[in-house]
Amino acid sequence: MEPKEIQTKLLALLTGVAPDIDPASIEPSKNLRDQFDFDSMDALHFATAVSEAFAIDIAEADYPRLASLEGAQRFVEERLAAR
Amino acid sequence: MQVEFHLPSLGADMESATLTEWLKNPGERVRHGEPLATVETTKGLIDIEAYDDAQVLEHLVQPGTKVPVGAPLARLEISGAPQAPSPSVPSQPPAAPAAPVAAATTAAPAPSPKTAHARISPAARRRAHELGMPLETFARSAAGGIIHVADVEKLAPPATSAQGDARAAMRASIGMAMARSKREIPHYYLSHAVDFGPARDWLIGHNAPLAVKDRLIEAVLITKAVALAAARIEGFNGYFRDGRFESSSAVHAGAAIAVRSGGLVAPALLDANQKDLPTLMRDFSALVMRVRAGHMRSGEFTAATITVTSLGADGVDVLFPIINPPQVAIVGAGAIREQPWVQGSQCVARPVLTLSLGADHRVTDGRLGARFLRAIAELLAHPELL
């Protein structure tokens, strides 16, 4: 999967679990907790969506890697490359 | 028999709502607990659920109309005796129901239609509705004269952006509820530090083999522990109304959820003490999604019998929460942090959770409050019991 495609998909997943954020306002490098006040439930919703959409398993210890959109991108790329 | 269906009070801070959509038309049947209409409040869109199985006869209010709490919305034909609008949805025993009606009809500072008619022109009244201004505002300033549209606009608050309005309205309604709480409820506060290690270890072991969507979060364990303790120790679960405490047999745990555009809501996880952790987790997850989507249900708004508020990972150690009236207790959970902890004669680093309790002195004292907090701590020390 192309990086661009992953990026587009991640953005859609994020706005899916957080329909109350403005997609245009997302700063990909910024922590979602700082940026959008993400709580542990939001983080779990995002992890679930990423896990299901890309068919990858995400251990709890890996949750911090999904803290920002950019982090999530790197994580997904690594996981897909390792397959 | 025919009954009127009134706009219920969806919390101590609600005075009015705007009907946005009818979900059932005249002639259609609606079942107990099924959404009848959607209203817009300062907390977002809320589906108003029917109290009885009924047939809709007539809509009394059209979409776009702002109405005070307690205003008739529709006429319904029901079979048998009507259920009073209960704050505790489906499974609640019929002990509590009577009071909420009173709350819905008398608590609302609904302007007397007669006074309003006499002093305000119909066009001015319509404009006031559009601006979201209570008619009382003018009744006082009328001084015998008639209020016209121009007078309404003179008194209207300056227009701001729609989002700014929503934020201000949310702040105003939180302010109103919390001011009432601080004015009426003699709070006392207790806090207790807990070694969250056993709960965290249990949680890690429980979650490890599960798909992400089936995993539990700390807040669910804490909520379940609070609900179980509230069911065991009398005096923290229920409502203080009409000068006395009404204990509730059902435990509907309000979960304080921050709203991203500002403010917070605390809808209920119904029967939280009776649900197993995976079920409670699913309910909690769905509740948060409804809050995020800005579309909730009336039942979960009026049902909470106690509230739990967690600061989350980036919070601070302790919070001193304010009771959400007419409830009588609120349990706070600070951020869980590694802290020095004495175990035997050793000082070790443990994940420490500080629980706090804000409770109503009209109902309980610190001694019982301490037992309640200790019961929660005990349950968290034995997560397999949750």
mmCIF file of C-alpha atoms in Angstrom, chain B residues 111-382:
data_model
loop_
_atom_site.group_PDB
_atom_site.id
_atom_site.type_symbol
_atom_site.label_atom_id
_atom_site.label_comp_id
_atom_site.label_asym_id
_atom_site.label_seq_id
_atom_site.Cartn_x
_atom_site.Cartn_y
_atom_site.Cartn_z
ATOM 1 C CA PRO B 111 -43.008 31.645 31.941
ATOM 2 C CA SER B 112 -46.696 31.782 32.560
ATOM 3 C CA PRO B 113 -48.219 31.827 29.084
ATOM 4 C CA LYS B 114 -50.973 34.187 30.281
ATOM 5 C CA THR B 115 -48.589 36.868 31.484
ATOM 6 C CA ALA B 116 -46.490 36.493 28.387
ATOM 7 C CA HIS B 117 -49.516 36.799 26.086
ATOM 8 C CA ALA B 118 -50.739 39.886 27.851
ATOM 9 C CA ARG B 119 -47.499 41.800 27.594
ATOM 10 C CA ILE B 120 -45.653 40.630 24.491
ATOM 11 C CA SER B 121 -46.834 40.895 20.908
ATOM 12 C CA PRO B 122 -46.981 37.590 18.985
ATOM 13 C CA ALA B 123 -44.234 38.698 16.594
ATOM 14 C CA ALA B 124 -42.033 39.750 19.487
ATOM 15 C CA ARG B 125 -42.655 36.423 21.156
ATOM 16 C CA ARG B 126 -41.614 34.592 17.994
ATOM 17 C CA ARG B 127 -38.457 36.694 17.694
ATOM 18 C CA ALA B 128 -37.632 36.042 21.365
ATOM 19 C CA HIS B 129 -37.937 32.313 20.683
ATOM 20 C CA GLU B 130 -35.618 32.611 17.717
ATOM 21 C CA LEU B 131 -33.068 34.411 19.849
ATOM 22 C CA GLY B 132 -33.414 31.841 22.610
ATOM 23 C CA MET B 133 -34.511 34.458 25.126
ATOM 24 C CA PRO B 134 -36.857 33.359 27.913
ATOM 25 C CA LEU B 135 -40.082 35.386 27.943
ATOM 26 C CA GLU B 136 -39.529 36.125 31.614
ATOM 27 C CA THR B 137 -36.813 38.528 30.548
ATOM 28 C CA PHE B 138 -39.461 40.866 29.175
ATOM 29 C CA ALA B 139 -42.281 40.237 31.612
ATOM 30 C CA ARG B 140 -40.241 42.016 34.263
ATOM 31 C CA SER B 141 -39.302 44.975 32.120
ATOM 32 C CA ALA B 142 -42.732 45.395 30.590
ATOM 33 C CA ALA B 143 -44.002 47.651 33.361
ATOM 34 C CA GLY B 144 -47.542 47.511 32.042
ATOM 35 C CA GLY B 145 -46.619 48.315 28.442
ATOM 36 C CA ILE B 146 -46.547 45.969 25.470
ATOM 37 C CA ILE B 147 -43.252 44.521 24.267
ATOM 38 C CA HIS B 148 -42.711 44.749 20.510
ATOM 39 C CA VAL B 149 -40.124 43.147 18.235
ATOM 40 C CA ALA B 150 -37.822 46.160 18.502
ATOM 41 C CA ASP B 151 -37.797 45.871 22.288
ATOM 42 C CA VAL B 152 -36.828 42.217 22.023
ATOM 43 C CA GLU B 153 -33.941 42.975 19.698
ATOM 44 C CA LYS B 154 -32.723 45.769 21.953
ATOM 45 C CA LEU B 155 -32.430 43.260 24.795
ATOM 46 C CA ALA B 156 -30.956 40.479 22.654
ATOM 47 C CA PRO B 157 -27.428 39.373 23.515
ATOM 48 C CA PRO B 158 -24.860 40.358 20.864
ATOM 49 C CA ALA B 159 -24.591 37.750 18.120
ATOM 50 C CA THR B 160 -21.435 35.674 17.974
ATOM 51 C CA SER B 161 -20.377 32.654 15.933
ATOM 52 C CA ALA B 162 -22.596 29.587 16.186
ATOM 53 C CA GLN B 163 -19.803 27.558 17.782
ATOM 54 C CA GLY B 164 -19.077 30.312 20.276
ATOM 55 C CA ASP B 165 -22.786 30.353 21.136
ATOM 56 C CA ALA B 166 -22.849 26.615 21.708
ATOM 57 C CA ARG B 167 -19.776 26.823 23.922
ATOM 58 C CA ALA B 168 -21.216 29.718 25.909
ATOM 59 C CA ALA B 169 -24.525 27.886 26.299
ATOM 60 C CA MET B 170 -22.736 24.759 27.529
ATOM 61 C CA ARG B 171 -20.720 26.825 30.031
ATOM 62 C CA ALA B 172 -23.847 28.607 31.196
ATOM 63 C CA SER B 173 -25.718 25.363 31.795
ATOM 64 C CA ILE B 174 -22.789 23.784 33.649
ATOM 65 C CA GLY B 175 -22.477 26.970 35.691
ATOM 66 C CA MET B 176 -26.147 26.882 36.584
ATOM 67 C CA ALA B 177 -26.066 23.237 37.710
ATOM 68 C CA MET B 178 -22.840 23.626 39.680
ATOM 69 C CA ALA B 179 -23.979 26.871 41.333
ATOM 70 C CA ARG B 180 -27.138 25.086 42.415
ATOM 71 C CA SER B 181 -25.051 22.194 43.720
ATOM 72 C CA LYS B 182 -22.728 24.427 45.727
ATOM 73 C CA ARG B 183 -25.667 26.485 47.027
ATOM 74 C CA GLU B 184 -27.870 23.581 48.084
ATOM 75 C CA ILE B 185 -25.596 20.651 48.843
ATOM 76 C CA PRO B 186 -23.361 20.669 51.931
ATOM 77 C CA HIS B 187 -20.472 18.757 50.400
ATOM 78 C CA TYR B 188 -17.854 16.890 52.347
ATOM 79 C CA TYR B 189 -14.724 15.521 50.739
ATOM 80 C CA LEU B 190 -12.540 12.476 51.344
ATOM 81 C CA SER B 191 -9.666 10.996 49.423
ATOM 82 C CA HIS B 192 -7.862 7.683 49.534
ATOM 83 C CA ALA B 193 -4.761 6.464 47.698
ATOM 84 C CA VAL B 194 -4.908 2.969 46.235
ATOM 85 C CA ASP B 195 -2.204 0.688 44.843
ATOM 86 C CA PHE B 196 -3.561 0.164 41.335
ATOM 87 C CA GLY B 197 -0.932 -2.510 40.635
ATOM 88 C CA PRO B 198 -3.205 -5.544 41.026
ATOM 89 C CA ALA B 199 -5.863 -3.987 38.767
ATOM 90 C CA ARG B 200 -3.279 -2.956 36.178
ATOM 91 C CA ASP B 201 -1.637 -6.415 36.127
ATOM 92 C CA TRP B 202 -5.013 -8.084 35.829
ATOM 93 C CA LEU B 203 -5.964 -5.728 33.010
ATOM 94 C CA ILE B 204 -2.751 -6.383 31.062
ATOM 95 C CA GLY B 205 -3.239 -10.149 31.371
ATOM 96 C CA HIS B 206 -6.899 -9.891 30.427
ATOM 97 C CA ASN B 207 -6.282 -7.697 27.372
ATOM 98 C CA ALA B 208 -3.189 -9.433 25.968
ATOM 99 C CA PRO B 209 -4.925 -12.215 24.005
ATOM 100 C CA LEU B 210 -7.867 -10.065 22.916
ATOM 101 C CA ALA B 211 -8.499 -8.175 19.686
ATOM 102 C CA VAL B 212 -8.151 -4.426 20.206
ATOM 103 C CA LYS B 213 -11.903 -3.883 20.063
ATOM 104 C CA ASP B 214 -12.524 -6.310 22.942
ATOM 105 C CA ARG B 215 -9.975 -4.840 25.341
ATOM 106 C CA LEU B 216 -10.924 -3.054 28.547
ATOM 107 C CA ILE B 217 -9.683 0.290 29.837
ATOM 108 C CA GLU B 218 -8.922 1.348 33.414
ATOM 109 C CA ALA B 219 -11.958 3.646 33.615
ATOM 110 C CA VAL B 220 -14.288 0.665 33.179
ATOM 111 C CA LEU B 221 -12.740 -1.189 36.144
ATOM 112 C CA ILE B 222 -13.015 1.928 38.293
ATOM 113 C CA THR B 223 -16.627 2.534 37.262
ATOM 114 C CA LYS B 224 -17.584 -1.070 38.007
ATOM 115 C CA ALA B 225 -15.899 -0.936 41.423
ATOM 116 C CA VAL B 226 -17.751 2.294 42.274
ATOM 117 C CA ALA B 227 -21.074 0.822 41.115
ATOM 118 C CA LEU B 228 -20.628 -2.353 43.181
ATOM 119 C CA ALA B 229 -19.653 -0.377 46.282
ATOM 120 C CA ALA B 230 -22.597 2.003 45.754
ATOM 121 C CA ALA B 231 -24.967 -0.973 45.638
ATOM 122 C CA ARG B 232 -23.529 -2.371 48.892
ATOM 123 C CA ILE B 233 -23.214 0.737 51.015
ATOM 124 C CA GLU B 234 -26.404 2.743 51.345
ATOM 125 C CA GLY B 235 -26.377 6.520 51.147
ATOM 126 C CA PHE B 236 -24.431 7.329 47.998
ATOM 127 C CA ASN B 237 -26.684 6.048 45.249
ATOM 128 C CA GLY B 238 -29.937 7.883 44.551
ATOM 129 C CA TYR B 239 -31.460 11.349 44.684
ATOM 130 C CA PHE B 240 -32.023 14.028 47.277
ATOM 131 C CA ARG B 241 -35.397 15.517 46.469
ATOM 132 C CA ASP B 242 -38.153 17.336 48.317
ATOM 133 C CA GLY B 243 -36.081 17.427 51.467
ATOM 134 C CA ARG B 244 -35.241 13.759 51.681
ATOM 135 C CA PHE B 245 -32.944 11.089 50.267
ATOM 136 C CA GLU B 246 -34.468 8.510 47.940
ATOM 137 C CA SER B 247 -32.141 5.558 47.685
ATOM 138 C CA SER B 248 -32.127 3.822 44.303
ATOM 139 C CA SER B 249 -31.905 0.048 44.058
ATOM 140 C CA ALA B 250 -30.542 0.304 40.528
ATOM 141 C CA VAL B 251 -27.064 1.778 40.085
ATOM 142 C CA HIS B 252 -26.839 3.953 36.984
ATOM 143 C CA ALA B 253 -23.299 5.290 36.934
ATOM 144 C CA GLY B 254 -22.933 8.679 35.274
ATOM 145 C CA ALA B 255 -19.667 8.858 33.357
ATOM 146 C CA ALA B 256 -18.223 12.362 33.116
ATOM 147 C CA ILE B 257 -17.080 12.761 29.511
ATOM 148 C CA ALA B 258 -15.278 15.870 28.272
ATOM 149 C CA VAL B 259 -16.820 17.426 25.188
ATOM 150 C CA ARG B 260 -14.172 18.601 22.754
ATOM 151 C CA SER B 261 -15.867 21.866 21.879
ATOM 152 C CA GLY B 262 -15.806 22.683 25.599
ATOM 153 C CA GLY B 263 -17.544 21.542 28.753
ATOM 154 C CA LEU B 264 -18.590 18.076 29.753
ATOM 155 C CA VAL B 265 -21.566 15.761 30.015
ATOM 156 C CA ALA B 266 -22.225 12.889 32.405
ATOM 157 C CA PRO B 267 -24.663 10.440 30.823
ATOM 158 C CA ALA B 268 -25.395 7.168 32.604
ATOM 159 C CA LEU B 269 -24.155 3.629 32.195
ATOM 160 C CA LEU B 270 -27.345 1.823 33.122
ATOM 161 C CA ASP B 271 -27.250 -0.931 35.756
ATOM 162 C CA ALA B 272 -23.461 -0.642 35.903
ATOM 163 C CA ASN B 273 -23.232 -2.866 39.001
ATOM 164 C CA GLN B 274 -24.954 -5.766 37.248
ATOM 165 C CA LYS B 275 -23.073 -5.819 33.970
ATOM 166 C CA ASP B 276 -19.942 -7.863 33.412
ATOM 167 C CA LEU B 277 -16.855 -5.891 32.389
ATOM 168 C CA PRO B 278 -17.030 -6.625 28.625
ATOM 169 C CA THR B 279 -20.681 -5.504 28.523
ATOM 170 C CA LEU B 280 -19.952 -2.389 30.563
ATOM 171 C CA MET B 281 -17.015 -1.640 28.261
ATOM 172 C CA ARG B 282 -19.235 -1.906 25.179
ATOM 173 C CA ASP B 283 -21.843 0.388 26.756
ATOM 174 C CA PHE B 284 -19.167 2.882 27.775
ATOM 175 C CA SER B 285 -17.602 2.817 24.313
ATOM 176 C CA ALA B 286 -20.973 3.384 22.623
ATOM 177 C CA LEU B 287 -21.779 6.198 25.058
ATOM 178 C CA VAL B 288 -18.536 8.017 24.277
ATOM 179 C CA MET B 289 -19.200 7.643 20.543
ATOM 180 C CA ARG B 290 -22.700 9.135 20.966
ATOM 181 C CA VAL B 291 -21.190 12.063 22.879
ATOM 182 C CA ARG B 292 -18.557 12.573 20.166
ATOM 183 C CA ALA B 293 -21.209 12.416 17.462
ATOM 184 C CA GLY B 294 -23.274 14.932 19.464
ATOM 185 C CA HIS B 295 -26.367 12.720 19.473
ATOM 186 C CA MET B 296 -27.453 11.148 22.752
ATOM 187 C CA ARG B 297 -30.532 9.575 24.334
ATOM 188 C CA SER B 298 -32.843 11.102 26.922
ATOM 189 C CA GLY B 299 -32.841 7.998 29.132
ATOM 190 C CA GLU B 300 -29.115 8.097 29.706
ATOM 191 C CA PHE B 301 -29.270 11.806 30.548
ATOM 192 C CA THR B 302 -31.783 11.591 33.339
ATOM 193 C CA ALA B 303 -30.876 8.200 34.738
ATOM 194 C CA ALA B 304 -27.557 8.630 36.590
ATOM 195 C CA THR B 305 -27.854 7.853 40.308
ATOM 196 C CA ILE B 306 -24.159 8.540 41.075
ATOM 197 C CA THR B 307 -21.324 9.970 38.959
ATOM 198 C CA VAL B 308 -17.763 8.838 38.322
ATOM 199 C CA THR B 309 -15.218 11.272 36.943
ATOM 200 C CA SER B 310 -11.707 10.263 35.826
ATOM 201 C CA LEU B 311 -8.990 12.728 34.953
ATOM 202 C CA GLY B 312 -7.151 10.278 32.715
ATOM 203 C CA ALA B 313 -3.476 9.766 32.097
ATOM 204 C CA ASP B 314 -2.507 13.404 31.644
ATOM 205 C CA GLY B 315 -4.459 14.635 34.649
ATOM 206 C CA VAL B 316 -3.281 15.407 38.170
ATOM 207 C CA ASP B 317 -3.252 13.314 41.350
ATOM 208 C CA VAL B 318 -6.509 14.305 43.034
ATOM 209 C CA LEU B 319 -9.716 16.046 42.071
ATOM 210 C CA PHE B 320 -12.416 17.462 44.316
ATOM 211 C CA PRO B 321 -15.558 16.814 42.327
ATOM 212 C CA ILE B 322 -18.854 18.674 42.666
ATOM 213 C CA ILE B 323 -22.036 16.639 43.011
ATOM 214 C CA ASN B 324 -24.428 16.667 40.070
ATOM 215 C CA PRO B 325 -27.841 17.356 41.662
ATOM 216 C CA PRO B 326 -30.154 15.679 42.532
ATOM 217 C CA GLN B 327 -27.504 12.992 43.042
ATOM 218 C CA VAL B 328 -25.775 12.761 46.417
ATOM 219 C CA ALA B 329 -22.290 11.546 45.584
ATOM 220 C CA ILE B 330 -19.559 11.757 42.987
ATOM 221 C CA VAL B 331 -16.357 9.715 42.902
ATOM 222 C CA GLY B 332 -13.213 11.157 41.341
ATOM 223 C CA ALA B 333 -10.268 9.186 40.009
ATOM 224 C CA GLY B 334 -6.969 11.031 39.633
ATOM 225 C CA ALA B 335 -4.272 10.172 37.127
ATOM 226 C CA ILE B 336 -2.595 6.837 37.857
ATOM 227 C CA ARG B 337 1.129 7.543 38.418
ATOM 228 C CA GLU B 338 4.152 5.604 39.651
ATOM 229 C CA GLN B 339 4.667 6.786 43.227
ATOM 230 C CA PRO B 340 6.547 5.653 46.337
ATOM 231 C CA TRP B 341 4.471 3.117 48.239
ATOM 232 C CA VAL B 342 5.297 1.315 51.475
ATOM 233 C CA GLN B 343 4.866 -2.422 51.162
ATOM 234 C CA GLY B 344 5.838 -4.333 54.307
ATOM 235 C CA SER B 345 8.942 -2.442 55.410
ATOM 236 C CA GLN B 346 10.047 -1.600 51.864
ATOM 237 C CA CYS B 347 9.413 1.533 49.890
ATOM 238 C CA VAL B 348 8.602 0.506 46.340
ATOM 239 C CA ALA B 349 7.345 2.246 43.210
ATOM 240 C CA ARG B 350 3.725 1.374 42.491
ATOM 241 C CA PRO B 351 1.057 2.744 40.155
ATOM 242 C CA VAL B 352 -1.009 4.798 42.581
ATOM 243 C CA LEU B 353 -4.588 5.899 42.011
ATOM 244 C CA THR B 354 -6.053 8.508 44.334
ATOM 245 C CA LEU B 355 -9.798 8.166 44.688
ATOM 246 C CA SER B 356 -11.832 11.074 45.980
ATOM 247 C CA LEU B 357 -15.407 11.385 47.113
ATOM 248 C CA GLY B 358 -17.673 14.392 47.132
ATOM 249 C CA ALA B 359 -20.762 13.463 49.139
ATOM 250 C CA ASP B 360 -23.881 15.115 50.546
ATOM 251 C CA HIS B 361 -23.750 15.752 54.303
ATOM 252 C CA ARG B 362 -27.565 15.766 54.461
ATOM 253 C CA VAL B 363 -27.399 12.047 53.707
ATOM 254 C CA THR B 364 -24.097 10.656 55.015
ATOM 255 C CA ASP B 365 -21.098 11.537 57.175
ATOM 256 C CA GLY B 366 -17.382 11.149 56.638
ATOM 257 C CA ARG B 367 -17.327 7.885 58.508
ATOM 258 C CA LEU B 368 -19.660 6.194 56.056
ATOM 259 C CA GLY B 369 -17.928 7.971 53.186
ATOM 260 C CA ALA B 370 -14.644 6.419 54.300
ATOM 261 C CA ARG B 371 -16.257 2.972 54.289
ATOM 262 C CA PHE B 372 -17.529 3.624 50.793
ATOM 263 C CA LEU B 373 -14.091 4.660 49.474
ATOM 264 C CA ARG B 374 -12.443 1.707 51.213
ATOM 265 C CA ALA B 375 -14.966 -0.652 49.626
ATOM 266 C CA ILE B 376 -14.035 0.693 46.189
ATOM 267 C CA ALA B 377 -10.327 0.297 47.000
ATOM 268 C CA GLU B 378 -10.899 -3.267 48.195
ATOM 269 C CA LEU B 379 -12.638 -4.178 44.931
ATOM 270 C CA LEU B 380 -9.793 -2.676 42.890
ATOM 271 C CA ALA B 381 -7.323 -4.721 44.939
ATOM 272 C CA HIS B 382 -9.230 -7.841 43.829
#
